[in-house]
Coordinates of C-alpha atoms and ligand atoms in Angstrom, one line a residue:
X1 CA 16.9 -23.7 28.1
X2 CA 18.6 -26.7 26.7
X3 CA 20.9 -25.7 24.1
X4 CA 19.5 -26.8 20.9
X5 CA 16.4 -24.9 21.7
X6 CA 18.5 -21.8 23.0
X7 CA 20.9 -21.7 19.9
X8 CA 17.4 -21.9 17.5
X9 CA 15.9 -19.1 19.8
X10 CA 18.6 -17.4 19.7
X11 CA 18.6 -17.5 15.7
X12 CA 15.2 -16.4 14.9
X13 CA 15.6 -13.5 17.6
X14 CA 18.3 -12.4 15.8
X15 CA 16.5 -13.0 11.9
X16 CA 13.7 -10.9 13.6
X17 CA 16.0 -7.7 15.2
X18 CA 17.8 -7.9 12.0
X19 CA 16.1 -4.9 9.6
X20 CA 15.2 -6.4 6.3
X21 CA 16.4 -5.2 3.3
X22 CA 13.7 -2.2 2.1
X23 CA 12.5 -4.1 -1.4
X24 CA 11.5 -7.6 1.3
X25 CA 9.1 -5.5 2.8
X26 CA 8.3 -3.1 -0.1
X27 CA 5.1 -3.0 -2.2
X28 CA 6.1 -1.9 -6.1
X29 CA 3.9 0.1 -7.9
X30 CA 5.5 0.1 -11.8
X31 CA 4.1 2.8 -13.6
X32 CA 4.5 3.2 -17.6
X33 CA 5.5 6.7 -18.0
X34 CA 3.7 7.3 -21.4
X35 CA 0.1 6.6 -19.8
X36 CA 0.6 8.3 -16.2
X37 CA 0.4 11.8 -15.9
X38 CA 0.4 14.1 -18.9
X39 CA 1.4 17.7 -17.5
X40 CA 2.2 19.5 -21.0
X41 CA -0.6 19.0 -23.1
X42 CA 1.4 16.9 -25.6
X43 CA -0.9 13.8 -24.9
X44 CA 2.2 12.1 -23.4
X45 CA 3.2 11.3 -20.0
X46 CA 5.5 12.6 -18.4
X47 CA 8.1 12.5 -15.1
X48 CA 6.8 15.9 -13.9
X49 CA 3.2 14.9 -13.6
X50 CA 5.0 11.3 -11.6
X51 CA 6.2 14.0 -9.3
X52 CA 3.3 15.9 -9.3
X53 CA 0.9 12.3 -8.0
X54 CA 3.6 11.3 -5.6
X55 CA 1.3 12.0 -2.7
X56 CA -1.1 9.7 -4.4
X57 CA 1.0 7.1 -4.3
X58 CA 2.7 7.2 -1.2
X59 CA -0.4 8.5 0.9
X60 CA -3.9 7.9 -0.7
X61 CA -3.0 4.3 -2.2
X62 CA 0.3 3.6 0.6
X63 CA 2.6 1.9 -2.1
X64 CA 6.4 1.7 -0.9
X65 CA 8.3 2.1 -4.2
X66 CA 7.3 2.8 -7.8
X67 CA 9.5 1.1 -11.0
X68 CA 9.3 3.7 -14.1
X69 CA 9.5 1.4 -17.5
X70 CA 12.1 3.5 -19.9
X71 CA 12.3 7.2 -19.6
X72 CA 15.7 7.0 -22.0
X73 CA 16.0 8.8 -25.3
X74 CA 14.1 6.4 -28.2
X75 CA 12.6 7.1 -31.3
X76 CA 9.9 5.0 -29.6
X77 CA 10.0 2.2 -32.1
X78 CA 9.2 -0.3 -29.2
X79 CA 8.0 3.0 -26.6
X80 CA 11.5 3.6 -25.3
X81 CA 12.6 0.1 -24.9
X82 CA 14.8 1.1 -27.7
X83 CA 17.0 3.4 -26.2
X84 CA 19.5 5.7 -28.4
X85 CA 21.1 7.2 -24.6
X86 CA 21.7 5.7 -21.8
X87 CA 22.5 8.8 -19.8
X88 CA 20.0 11.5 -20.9
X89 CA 15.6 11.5 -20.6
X90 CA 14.1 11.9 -23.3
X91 CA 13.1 15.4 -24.0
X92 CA 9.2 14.0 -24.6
X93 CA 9.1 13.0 -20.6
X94 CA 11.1 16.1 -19.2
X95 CA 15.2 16.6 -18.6
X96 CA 17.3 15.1 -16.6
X97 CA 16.8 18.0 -13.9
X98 CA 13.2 17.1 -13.7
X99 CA 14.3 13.4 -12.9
X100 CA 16.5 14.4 -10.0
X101 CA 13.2 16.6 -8.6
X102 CA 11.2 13.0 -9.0
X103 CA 14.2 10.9 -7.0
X104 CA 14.5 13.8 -4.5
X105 CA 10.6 14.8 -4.3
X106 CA 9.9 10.6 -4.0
X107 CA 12.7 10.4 -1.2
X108 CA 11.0 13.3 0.6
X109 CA 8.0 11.5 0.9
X110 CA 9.7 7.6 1.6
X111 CA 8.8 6.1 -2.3
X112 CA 11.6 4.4 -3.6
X113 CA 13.0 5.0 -7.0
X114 CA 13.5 1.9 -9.6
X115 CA 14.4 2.3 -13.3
X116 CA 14.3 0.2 -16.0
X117 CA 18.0 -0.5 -17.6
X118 CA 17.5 -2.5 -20.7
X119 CA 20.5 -4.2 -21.3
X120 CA 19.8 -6.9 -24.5
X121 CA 19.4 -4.0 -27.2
X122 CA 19.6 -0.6 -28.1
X123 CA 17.9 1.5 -30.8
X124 CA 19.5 1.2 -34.4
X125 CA 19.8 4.8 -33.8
X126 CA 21.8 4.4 -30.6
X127 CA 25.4 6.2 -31.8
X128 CA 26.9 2.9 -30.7
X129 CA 25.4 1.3 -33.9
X130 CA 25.4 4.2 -36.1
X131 CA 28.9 3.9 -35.8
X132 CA 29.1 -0.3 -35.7
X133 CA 27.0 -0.3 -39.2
X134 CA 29.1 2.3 -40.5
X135 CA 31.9 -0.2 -41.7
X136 CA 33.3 -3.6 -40.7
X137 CA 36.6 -1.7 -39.8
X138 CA 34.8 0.6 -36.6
X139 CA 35.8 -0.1 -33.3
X140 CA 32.2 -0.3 -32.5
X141 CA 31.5 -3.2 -34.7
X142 CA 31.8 -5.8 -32.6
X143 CA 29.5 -4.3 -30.0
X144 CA 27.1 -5.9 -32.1
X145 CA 26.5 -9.4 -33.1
X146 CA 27.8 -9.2 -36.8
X147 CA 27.4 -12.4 -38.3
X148 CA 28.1 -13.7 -42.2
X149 CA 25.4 -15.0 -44.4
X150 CA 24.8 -19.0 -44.5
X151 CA 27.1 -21.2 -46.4
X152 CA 24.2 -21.4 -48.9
X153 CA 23.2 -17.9 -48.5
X154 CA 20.2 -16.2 -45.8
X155 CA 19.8 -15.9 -42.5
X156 CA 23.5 -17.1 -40.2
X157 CA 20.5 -19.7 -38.0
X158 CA 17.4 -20.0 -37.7
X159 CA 16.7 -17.5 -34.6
X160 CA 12.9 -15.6 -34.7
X161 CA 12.7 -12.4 -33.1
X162 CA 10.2 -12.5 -30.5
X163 CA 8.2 -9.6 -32.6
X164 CA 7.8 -11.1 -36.0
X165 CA 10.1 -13.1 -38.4
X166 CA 13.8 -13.9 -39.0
X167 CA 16.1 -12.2 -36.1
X168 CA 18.9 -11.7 -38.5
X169 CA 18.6 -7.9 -40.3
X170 CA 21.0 -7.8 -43.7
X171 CA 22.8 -5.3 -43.8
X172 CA 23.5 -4.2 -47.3
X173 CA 26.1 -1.9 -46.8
X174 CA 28.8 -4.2 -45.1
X175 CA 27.6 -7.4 -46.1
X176 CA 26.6 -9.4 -43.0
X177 CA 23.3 -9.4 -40.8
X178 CA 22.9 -8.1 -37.4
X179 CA 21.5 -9.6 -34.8
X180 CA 17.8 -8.4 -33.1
X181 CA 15.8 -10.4 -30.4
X182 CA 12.9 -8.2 -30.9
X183 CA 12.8 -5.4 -33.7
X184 CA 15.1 -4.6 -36.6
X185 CA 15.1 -1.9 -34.7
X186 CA 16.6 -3.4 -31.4
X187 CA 19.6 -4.8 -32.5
X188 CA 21.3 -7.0 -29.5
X189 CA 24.5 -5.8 -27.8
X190 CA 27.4 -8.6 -27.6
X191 CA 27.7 -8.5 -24.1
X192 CA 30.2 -11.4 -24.9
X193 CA 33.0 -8.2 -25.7
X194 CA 33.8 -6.5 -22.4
X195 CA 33.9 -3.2 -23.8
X196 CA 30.4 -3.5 -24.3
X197 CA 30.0 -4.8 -20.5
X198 CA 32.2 -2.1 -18.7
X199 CA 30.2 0.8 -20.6
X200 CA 26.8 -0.9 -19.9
X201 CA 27.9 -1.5 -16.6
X202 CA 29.0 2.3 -16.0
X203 CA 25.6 3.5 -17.5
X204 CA 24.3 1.6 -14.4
X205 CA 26.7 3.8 -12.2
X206 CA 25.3 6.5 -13.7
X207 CA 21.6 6.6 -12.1
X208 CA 23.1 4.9 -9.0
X209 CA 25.1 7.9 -8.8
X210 CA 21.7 10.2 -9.1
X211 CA 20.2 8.3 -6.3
X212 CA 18.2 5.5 -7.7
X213 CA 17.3 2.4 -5.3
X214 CA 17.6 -0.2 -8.2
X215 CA 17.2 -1.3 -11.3
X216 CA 14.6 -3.5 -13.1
X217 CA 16.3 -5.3 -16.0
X218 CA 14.7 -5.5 -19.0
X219 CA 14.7 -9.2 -20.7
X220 CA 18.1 -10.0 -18.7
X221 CA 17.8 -13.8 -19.5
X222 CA 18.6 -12.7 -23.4
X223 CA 21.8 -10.6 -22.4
X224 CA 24.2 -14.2 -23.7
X225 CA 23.7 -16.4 -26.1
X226 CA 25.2 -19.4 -27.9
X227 CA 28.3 -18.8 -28.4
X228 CA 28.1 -21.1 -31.5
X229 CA 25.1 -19.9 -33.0
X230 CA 23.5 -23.2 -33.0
X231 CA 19.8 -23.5 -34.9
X232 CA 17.1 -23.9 -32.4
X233 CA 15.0 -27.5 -33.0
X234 CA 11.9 -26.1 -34.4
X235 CA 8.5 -27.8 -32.7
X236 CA 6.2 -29.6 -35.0
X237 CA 3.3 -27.9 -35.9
X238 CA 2.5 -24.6 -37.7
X239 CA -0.3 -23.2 -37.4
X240 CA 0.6 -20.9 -34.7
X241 CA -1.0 -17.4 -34.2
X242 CA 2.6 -16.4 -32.6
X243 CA 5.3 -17.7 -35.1
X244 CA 7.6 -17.6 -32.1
X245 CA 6.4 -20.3 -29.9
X246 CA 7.2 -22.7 -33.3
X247 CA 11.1 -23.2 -31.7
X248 CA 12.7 -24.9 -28.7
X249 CA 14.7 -21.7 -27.6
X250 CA 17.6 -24.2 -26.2
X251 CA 20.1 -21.3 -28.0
X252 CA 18.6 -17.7 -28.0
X253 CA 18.6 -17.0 -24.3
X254 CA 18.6 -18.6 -21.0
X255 CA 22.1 -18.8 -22.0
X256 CA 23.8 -20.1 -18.6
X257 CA 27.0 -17.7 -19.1
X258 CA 24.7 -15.2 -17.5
X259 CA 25.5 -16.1 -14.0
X260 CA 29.1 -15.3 -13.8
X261 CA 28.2 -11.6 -15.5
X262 CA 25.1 -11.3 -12.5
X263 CA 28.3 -11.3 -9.8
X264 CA 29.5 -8.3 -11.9
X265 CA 26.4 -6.5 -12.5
X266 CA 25.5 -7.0 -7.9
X267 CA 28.8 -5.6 -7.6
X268 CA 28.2 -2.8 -9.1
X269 CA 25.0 -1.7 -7.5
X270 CA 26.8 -3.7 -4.2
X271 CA 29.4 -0.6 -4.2
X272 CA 26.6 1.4 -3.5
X273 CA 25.0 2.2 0.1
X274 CA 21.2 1.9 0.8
X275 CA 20.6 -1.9 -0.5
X276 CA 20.3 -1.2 -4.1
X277 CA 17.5 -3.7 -6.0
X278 CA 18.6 -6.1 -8.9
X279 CA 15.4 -7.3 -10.1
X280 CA 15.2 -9.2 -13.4
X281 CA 12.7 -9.5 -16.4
X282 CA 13.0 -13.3 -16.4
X283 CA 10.8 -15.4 -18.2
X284 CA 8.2 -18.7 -16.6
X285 CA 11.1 -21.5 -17.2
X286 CA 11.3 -24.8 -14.7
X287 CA 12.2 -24.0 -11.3
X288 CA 15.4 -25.4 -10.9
X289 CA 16.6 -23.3 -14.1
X290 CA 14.3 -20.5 -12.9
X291 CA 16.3 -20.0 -9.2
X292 CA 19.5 -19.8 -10.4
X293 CA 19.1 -16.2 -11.1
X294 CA 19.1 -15.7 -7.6
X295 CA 23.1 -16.6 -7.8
X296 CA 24.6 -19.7 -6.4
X297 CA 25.3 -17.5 -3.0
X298 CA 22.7 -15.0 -3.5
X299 CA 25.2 -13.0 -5.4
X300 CA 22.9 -12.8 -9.1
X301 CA 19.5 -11.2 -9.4
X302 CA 17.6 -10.0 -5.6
X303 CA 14.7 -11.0 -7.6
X304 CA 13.8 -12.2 -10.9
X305 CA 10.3 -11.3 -11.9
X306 CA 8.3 -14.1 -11.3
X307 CA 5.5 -13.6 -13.7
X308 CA 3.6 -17.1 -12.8
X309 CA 0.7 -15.7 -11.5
X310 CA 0.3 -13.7 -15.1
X311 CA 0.3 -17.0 -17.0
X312 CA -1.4 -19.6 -15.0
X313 CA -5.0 -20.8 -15.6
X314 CA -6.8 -18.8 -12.7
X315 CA -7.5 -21.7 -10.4
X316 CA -7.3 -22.2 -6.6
X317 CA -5.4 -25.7 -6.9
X318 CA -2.7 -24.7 -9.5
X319 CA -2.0 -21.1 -7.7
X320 CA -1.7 -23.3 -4.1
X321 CA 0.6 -25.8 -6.4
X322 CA 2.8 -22.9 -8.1
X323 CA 3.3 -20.9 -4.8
X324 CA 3.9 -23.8 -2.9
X325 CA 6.8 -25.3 -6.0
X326 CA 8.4 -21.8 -5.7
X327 CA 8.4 -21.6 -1.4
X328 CA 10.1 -25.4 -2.5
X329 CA 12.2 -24.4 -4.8
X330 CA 13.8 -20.7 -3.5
X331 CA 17.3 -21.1 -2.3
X332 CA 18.1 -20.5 1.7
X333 CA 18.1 -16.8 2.4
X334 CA 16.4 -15.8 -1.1
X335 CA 13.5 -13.6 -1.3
X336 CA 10.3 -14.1 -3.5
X337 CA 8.0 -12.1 -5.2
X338 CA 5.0 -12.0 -7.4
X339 CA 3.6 -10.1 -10.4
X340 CA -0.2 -9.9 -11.5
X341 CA 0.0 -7.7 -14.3
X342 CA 2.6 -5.1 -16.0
X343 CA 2.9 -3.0 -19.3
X344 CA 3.1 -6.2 -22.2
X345 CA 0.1 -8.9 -20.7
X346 CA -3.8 -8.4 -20.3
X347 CA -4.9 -6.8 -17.3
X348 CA -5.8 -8.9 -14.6
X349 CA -9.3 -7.5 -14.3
X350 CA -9.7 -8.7 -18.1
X351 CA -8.1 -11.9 -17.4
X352 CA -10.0 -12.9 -14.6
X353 CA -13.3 -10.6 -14.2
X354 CA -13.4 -8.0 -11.7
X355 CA -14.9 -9.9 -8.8
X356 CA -12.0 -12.0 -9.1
X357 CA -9.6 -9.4 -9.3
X358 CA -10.8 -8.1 -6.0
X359 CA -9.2 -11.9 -5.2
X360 CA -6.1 -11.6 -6.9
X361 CA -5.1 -7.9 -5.0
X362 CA -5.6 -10.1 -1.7
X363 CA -3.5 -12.9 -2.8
X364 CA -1.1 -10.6 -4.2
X365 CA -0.9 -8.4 -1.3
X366 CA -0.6 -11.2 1.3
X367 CA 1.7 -13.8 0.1
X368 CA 5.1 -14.2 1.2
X369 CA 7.4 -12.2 -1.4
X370 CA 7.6 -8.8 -2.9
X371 CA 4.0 -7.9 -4.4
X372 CA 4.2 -5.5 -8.0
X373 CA 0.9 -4.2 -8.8
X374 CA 0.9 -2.3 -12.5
X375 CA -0.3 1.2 -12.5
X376 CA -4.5 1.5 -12.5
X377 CA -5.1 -1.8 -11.3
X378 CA -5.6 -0.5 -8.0
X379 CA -9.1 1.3 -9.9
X380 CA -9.9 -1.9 -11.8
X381 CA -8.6 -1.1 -14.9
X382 CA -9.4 -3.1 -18.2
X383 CA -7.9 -3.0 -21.2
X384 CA -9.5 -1.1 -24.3
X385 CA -9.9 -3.3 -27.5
X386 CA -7.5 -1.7 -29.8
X387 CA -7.6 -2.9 -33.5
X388 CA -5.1 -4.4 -35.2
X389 CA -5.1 -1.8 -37.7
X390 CA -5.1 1.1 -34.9
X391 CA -2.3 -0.3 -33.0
X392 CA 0.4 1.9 -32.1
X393 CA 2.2 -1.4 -30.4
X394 CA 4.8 -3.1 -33.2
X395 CA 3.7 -6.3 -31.6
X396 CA 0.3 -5.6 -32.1
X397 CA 1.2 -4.8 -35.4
X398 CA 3.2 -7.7 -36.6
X399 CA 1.6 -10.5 -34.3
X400 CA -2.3 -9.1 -34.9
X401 CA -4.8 -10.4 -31.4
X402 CA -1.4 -10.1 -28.9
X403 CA -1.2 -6.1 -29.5
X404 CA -0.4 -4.6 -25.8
X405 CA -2.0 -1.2 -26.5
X406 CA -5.2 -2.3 -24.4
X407 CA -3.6 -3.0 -21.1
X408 CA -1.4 0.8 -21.6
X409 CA -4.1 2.8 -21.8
X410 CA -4.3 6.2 -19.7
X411 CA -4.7 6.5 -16.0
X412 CA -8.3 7.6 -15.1
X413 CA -8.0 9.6 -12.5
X414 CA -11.4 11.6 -12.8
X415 CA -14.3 11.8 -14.8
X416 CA -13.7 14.8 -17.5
X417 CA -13.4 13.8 -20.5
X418 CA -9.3 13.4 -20.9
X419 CA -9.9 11.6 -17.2
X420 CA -7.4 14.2 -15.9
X421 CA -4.6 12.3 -17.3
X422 CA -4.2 15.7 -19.7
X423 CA -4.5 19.0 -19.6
X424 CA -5.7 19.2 -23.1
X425 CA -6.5 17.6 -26.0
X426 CA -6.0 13.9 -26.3
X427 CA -4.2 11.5 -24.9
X428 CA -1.5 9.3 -27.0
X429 CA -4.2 6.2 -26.8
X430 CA -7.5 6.0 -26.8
X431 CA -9.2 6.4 -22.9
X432 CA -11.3 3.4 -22.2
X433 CA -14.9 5.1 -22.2
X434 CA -15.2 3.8 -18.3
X435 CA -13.6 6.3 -17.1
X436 CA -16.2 8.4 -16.5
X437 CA -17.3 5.8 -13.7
X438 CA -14.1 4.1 -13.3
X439 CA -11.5 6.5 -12.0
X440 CA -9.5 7.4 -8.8
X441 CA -11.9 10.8 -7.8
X442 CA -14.9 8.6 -7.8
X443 CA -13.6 5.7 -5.8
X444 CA -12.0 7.2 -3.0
X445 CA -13.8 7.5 -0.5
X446 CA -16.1 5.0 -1.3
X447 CA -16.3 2.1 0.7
X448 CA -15.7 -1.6 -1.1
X449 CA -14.7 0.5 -4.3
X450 CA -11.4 -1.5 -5.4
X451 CA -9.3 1.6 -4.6
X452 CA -10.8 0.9 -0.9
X453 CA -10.0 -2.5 -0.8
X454 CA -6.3 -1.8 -2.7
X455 CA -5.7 0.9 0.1
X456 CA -6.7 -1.2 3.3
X457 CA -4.7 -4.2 2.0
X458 CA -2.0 -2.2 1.8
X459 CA -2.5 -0.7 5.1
X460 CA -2.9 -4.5 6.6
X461 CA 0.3 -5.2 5.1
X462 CA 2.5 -2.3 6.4
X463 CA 0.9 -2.6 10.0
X464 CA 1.8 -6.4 10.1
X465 CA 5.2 -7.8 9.7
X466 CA 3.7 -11.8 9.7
X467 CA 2.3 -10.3 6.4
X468 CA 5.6 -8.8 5.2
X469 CA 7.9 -11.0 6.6
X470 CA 6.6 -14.1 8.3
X471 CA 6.3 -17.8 7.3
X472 CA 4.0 -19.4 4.6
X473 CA 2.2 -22.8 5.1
X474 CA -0.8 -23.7 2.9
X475 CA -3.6 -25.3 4.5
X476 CA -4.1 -28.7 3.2
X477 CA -8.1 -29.6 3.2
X478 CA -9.9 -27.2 1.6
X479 CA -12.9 -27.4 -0.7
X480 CA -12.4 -27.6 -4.5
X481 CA -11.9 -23.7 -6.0
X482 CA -10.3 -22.3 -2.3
X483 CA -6.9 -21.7 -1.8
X484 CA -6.0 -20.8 2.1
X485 CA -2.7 -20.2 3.8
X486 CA -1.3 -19.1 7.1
X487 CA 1.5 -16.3 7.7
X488 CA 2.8 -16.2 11.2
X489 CA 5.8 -14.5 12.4
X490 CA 5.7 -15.0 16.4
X491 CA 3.1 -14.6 18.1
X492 CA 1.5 -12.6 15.1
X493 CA -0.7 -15.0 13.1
X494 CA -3.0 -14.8 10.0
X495 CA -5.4 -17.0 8.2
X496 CA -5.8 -16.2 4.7
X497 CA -8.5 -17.9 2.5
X498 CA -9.4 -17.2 -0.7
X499 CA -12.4 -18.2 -3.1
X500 CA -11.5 -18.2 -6.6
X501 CA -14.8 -19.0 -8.1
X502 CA -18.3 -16.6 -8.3
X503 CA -19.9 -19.6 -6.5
X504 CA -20.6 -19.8 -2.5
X505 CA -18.8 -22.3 -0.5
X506 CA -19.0 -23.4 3.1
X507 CA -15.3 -23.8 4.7
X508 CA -13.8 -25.3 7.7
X509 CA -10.9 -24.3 9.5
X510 CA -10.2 -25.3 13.4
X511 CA -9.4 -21.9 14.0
X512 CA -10.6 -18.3 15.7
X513 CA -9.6 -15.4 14.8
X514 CA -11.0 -11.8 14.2
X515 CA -12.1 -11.2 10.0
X516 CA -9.5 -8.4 9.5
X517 CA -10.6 -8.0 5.8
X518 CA -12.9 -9.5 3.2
X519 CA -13.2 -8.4 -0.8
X520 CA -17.3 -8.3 -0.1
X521 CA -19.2 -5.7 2.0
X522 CA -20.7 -6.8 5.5
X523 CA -18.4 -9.7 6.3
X524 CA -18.8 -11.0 10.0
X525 CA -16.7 -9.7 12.7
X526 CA -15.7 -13.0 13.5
X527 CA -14.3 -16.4 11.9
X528 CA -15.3 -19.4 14.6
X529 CA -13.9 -22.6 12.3
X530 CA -16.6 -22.6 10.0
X531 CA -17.4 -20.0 7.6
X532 CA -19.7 -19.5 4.2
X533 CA -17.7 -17.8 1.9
X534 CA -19.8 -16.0 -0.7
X535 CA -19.0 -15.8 -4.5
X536 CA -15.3 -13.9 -5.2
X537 CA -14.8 -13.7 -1.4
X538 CA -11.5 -13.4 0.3
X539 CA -10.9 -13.1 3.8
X540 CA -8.7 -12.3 6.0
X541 CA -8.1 -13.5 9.9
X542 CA -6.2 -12.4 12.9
X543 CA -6.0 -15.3 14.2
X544 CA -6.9 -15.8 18.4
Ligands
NOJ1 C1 10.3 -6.6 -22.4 C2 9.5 -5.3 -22.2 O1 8.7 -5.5 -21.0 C3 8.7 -5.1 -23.4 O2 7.8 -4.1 -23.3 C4 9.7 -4.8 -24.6 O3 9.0 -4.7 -25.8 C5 10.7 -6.0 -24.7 N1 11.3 -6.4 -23.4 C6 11.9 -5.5 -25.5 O4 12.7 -4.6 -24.8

């Protein structure tokens, strides 16, 4: 073997023995804990009744690893992304002993346990600001960002909070306003002060410590911002349904400071054995800026969110042009990973119609990167039309038409009339009236039912690591409204194409290969180079 050849043999044998890190291979499965399983009658969710459909998720549906959005103490202002203690559960979704029998009972049966930290804010009622608004003299004021009125008087700059209005809150008592990205009742931590880091950071050791395999981190692009406090340019226009959009946010967030702070937040969870996940809420921004989060030397984020697939227009060419930007654009070594849907956007069988969303779980579940499918999808879940005046979301409330009750509606996993989500009485939002058709009893079993195709995709997935782990390469002539790619690792090769329209299309492809999967009923056994794909058909091929 000459040696060039021997040395590159020699590489990709080793990149192949080498054991990838759990959350590569992983499929997530993020559940809001409010909507899931109710197992006290309160209309609630709870983390008993996650325990008690464990076996749903890692046997019936075949999931890897589920992410539990906040759990913490709240008065619920924003649903427990206003967390008043880091280091307790709050008493409406068990006690701490009840989450150590989820980490242990999800171990037992190989799910993964990820928890949401939120990092940017806590609740006003969070002791930590009790004490900081108490008087300008507390230790704890500067753990918030404290700021004096104008020179002429109002607001310190011209910051919105992403939920409605000015993100400065006056404070009468001491005589200066407090910062809040989101609600009044969220004010932001300065993680600029390192007292304010080292606690946050040991409130990270704290779940480590109780076995968790990683952390999502809520809104972690907001944690630093201008140090001076500079006004954002304001776009021109206003006529906007979501005032928020109205600035350039050059000074709020995406603060680059971050990046230095990610090394110290990997080391943390880096201490830890078992390849703890750092995966990041980080919003759409340009690639270049985007990647960063991965840490110059793959030392930041294992994973910011990548929530493209939630925003673009649902089209074969600008899904090929995104994935294939991204594939460009990721760093050597670092890992990528894709979102459809999760607890604050439309669900994707509203966005796109449930023939295409048969699509999407095939996209989703055989692209290169780290798939997160949000709780009920897997049923075809849509969201209820909540009105403005009946929304429990502050969003909903404040910014009326973007309300994100719909899409957190709960799970249907039969067809009695609390849709088993409850042992009594009513759940905390409405059920959509579907369920009585549309729930996990009624489509297992049942052959093409979405849980059916969720389930074998899943199953393809695990059995195949050149769909976990192996290469990506689009295909380049396809016909207008089909996107298809290849995944090989080896000798191990797949052909995956993908209509994204209702209409039929005739495709060709100078390959064989055995149909291994199709969104449609009564797909041929074989693909011989030339194949009609039907309305919201997906296949896909082993190839020969
Ligand atoms: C992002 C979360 O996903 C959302 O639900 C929450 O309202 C904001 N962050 C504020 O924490």
């Amino acid at each position: 073997m000459a040696e060039a050849t021997e040395a590159a043999w020699t590489a990709s044998y080793a990149a192949r023995m080498t054991p990838a890190p759990w959350w590569q291979t992983a499929v997530i499965y993020q559940i809001y804990p409010r909507s899931f399983q109710d197992t006290t009658g309160n209309g609630v969710g709870d983390l008993p009744g996650i325990t008690a459909r464990l076996p749903y998720l890692a046997e019936t549906l075949g999931v890897d690893a589920i992410w539990i959005s906040p759990f913490y103490p709240s008065p619920m202002a924003d649903f427990g992304y206003d967390v008043s203690d880091y280091r307790d559960v709050e008493p409406l979704f068990g006690t701490l002993d009840d989450f150590d029998d989820l980490v242990a009972e999800a171990h037992r049966q190989g799910i993964r346990v990820i928890i949401d930290w939120v990092p940017n804010h806590t609740s006003d009622r969070h002791p930590w600001f009790v004490a900081s608004r108490s008087s300008r003299a507390d230790p704890k004021r500067d753990w918030y960002v404290w700021r004096d009125p104008a020179p002429g008087g109002g607001p310190p700059n011209n910051w919105l909070s992403v939920f409605g209005g000015s993100a400065w809150e006056w404070d009468e008592a001491t005589g200066q306003y407090y910062l809040h990205s989101f609600l009044a009742e969220q004010p932001d931590l300065d993680w600029r002060n390192p007292e304010v880091e080292a606690e946050m950071l040991d409130t990270l050791r704290f779940w480590l410590d109780r076995g968790v395999d990683g952390f999502r981190m809520d809104v972690i692009h907001f944690i630093l911002k201008d140090p001076e406090f500079r006004d954002n340019p304001v776009l021109p226009g206003d006529d906007r349904v979501w005032a928020y959009t109205g600035q350039e946010h050059l000074y709020d967030k995406l603060h680059p400071d971050i990046h230095p702070l990610f090394r110290r937040i990997r080391a943390v969870l880096d201490a830890y054995p078992g390849d703890r996940v750092a995966i990041g809420e980080v919003e759409v921004a340009p690639w270049p800026d985007w990647v960063r989060y991965y840490g110059e030397a793959l030392d930041g984020l294992h994973m910011p969110f990548n929530f493209q697939l939630i925003f673009l227009p649902w089209d074969a060419a600008e899904v090929r042009a995104m994935v294939d930007a991204y594939e460009a654009a990721l760093p050597e070594g670092a890992w990528p990973n894709y979102v459809l849907g999760n607890h604050d956007q439309r669900r994707i069988a509203t966005r796109v119609g449930r023939g295409q969303a048969r699509v999407a779980a095939m996209l989703l579940f055989t692209l290169r990167g780290t798939p997160t499918t949000y709780y009920g999808d897997e049923i075809g879940m849509v969201d209820v039309e909540i009105p403005p005046d009946a929304q429990q979301d502050p969003f909903g409330r404040s910014t009326p038409g973007l309300g994100r009750d719909g899409c957190r509606t709960p799970m249907q996993w039969d067809h009695a009339a609390t849709a088993g989500f409850t042992p009594a009485g009513e759940g905390w939002l409405p059920l959509n009236p579907d369920h009585e058709t549309r729930n996990v009893a009624a489509q297992l079993g049942r052959d093409g039912s979405m849980l059916d195709l969720y389930r074998s995709l899943l199953r393809l997935r695990r059995a195949h690591r050149a769909l976990q782990l192996g290469t990506y390469r689009a295909i380049e002539r396809v016909p207008d409204g089909v996107y298809a790619y290849r995944r090989e690792d080896g000798e191990e090769r797949f052909l995956v194409i993908l209509g994204f329209t209702g209409a039929a299309t005739e495709v060709e492809i100078e390959e064989t290969g055995t149909v291994v999967a199709s969104t449609l009923p009564d797909a041929p056994d074989r693909f011989t180079g030339r194949y009609r794909l039907r309305g919201d058909e997906g296949i896909v091929i082993r190839l020969d």
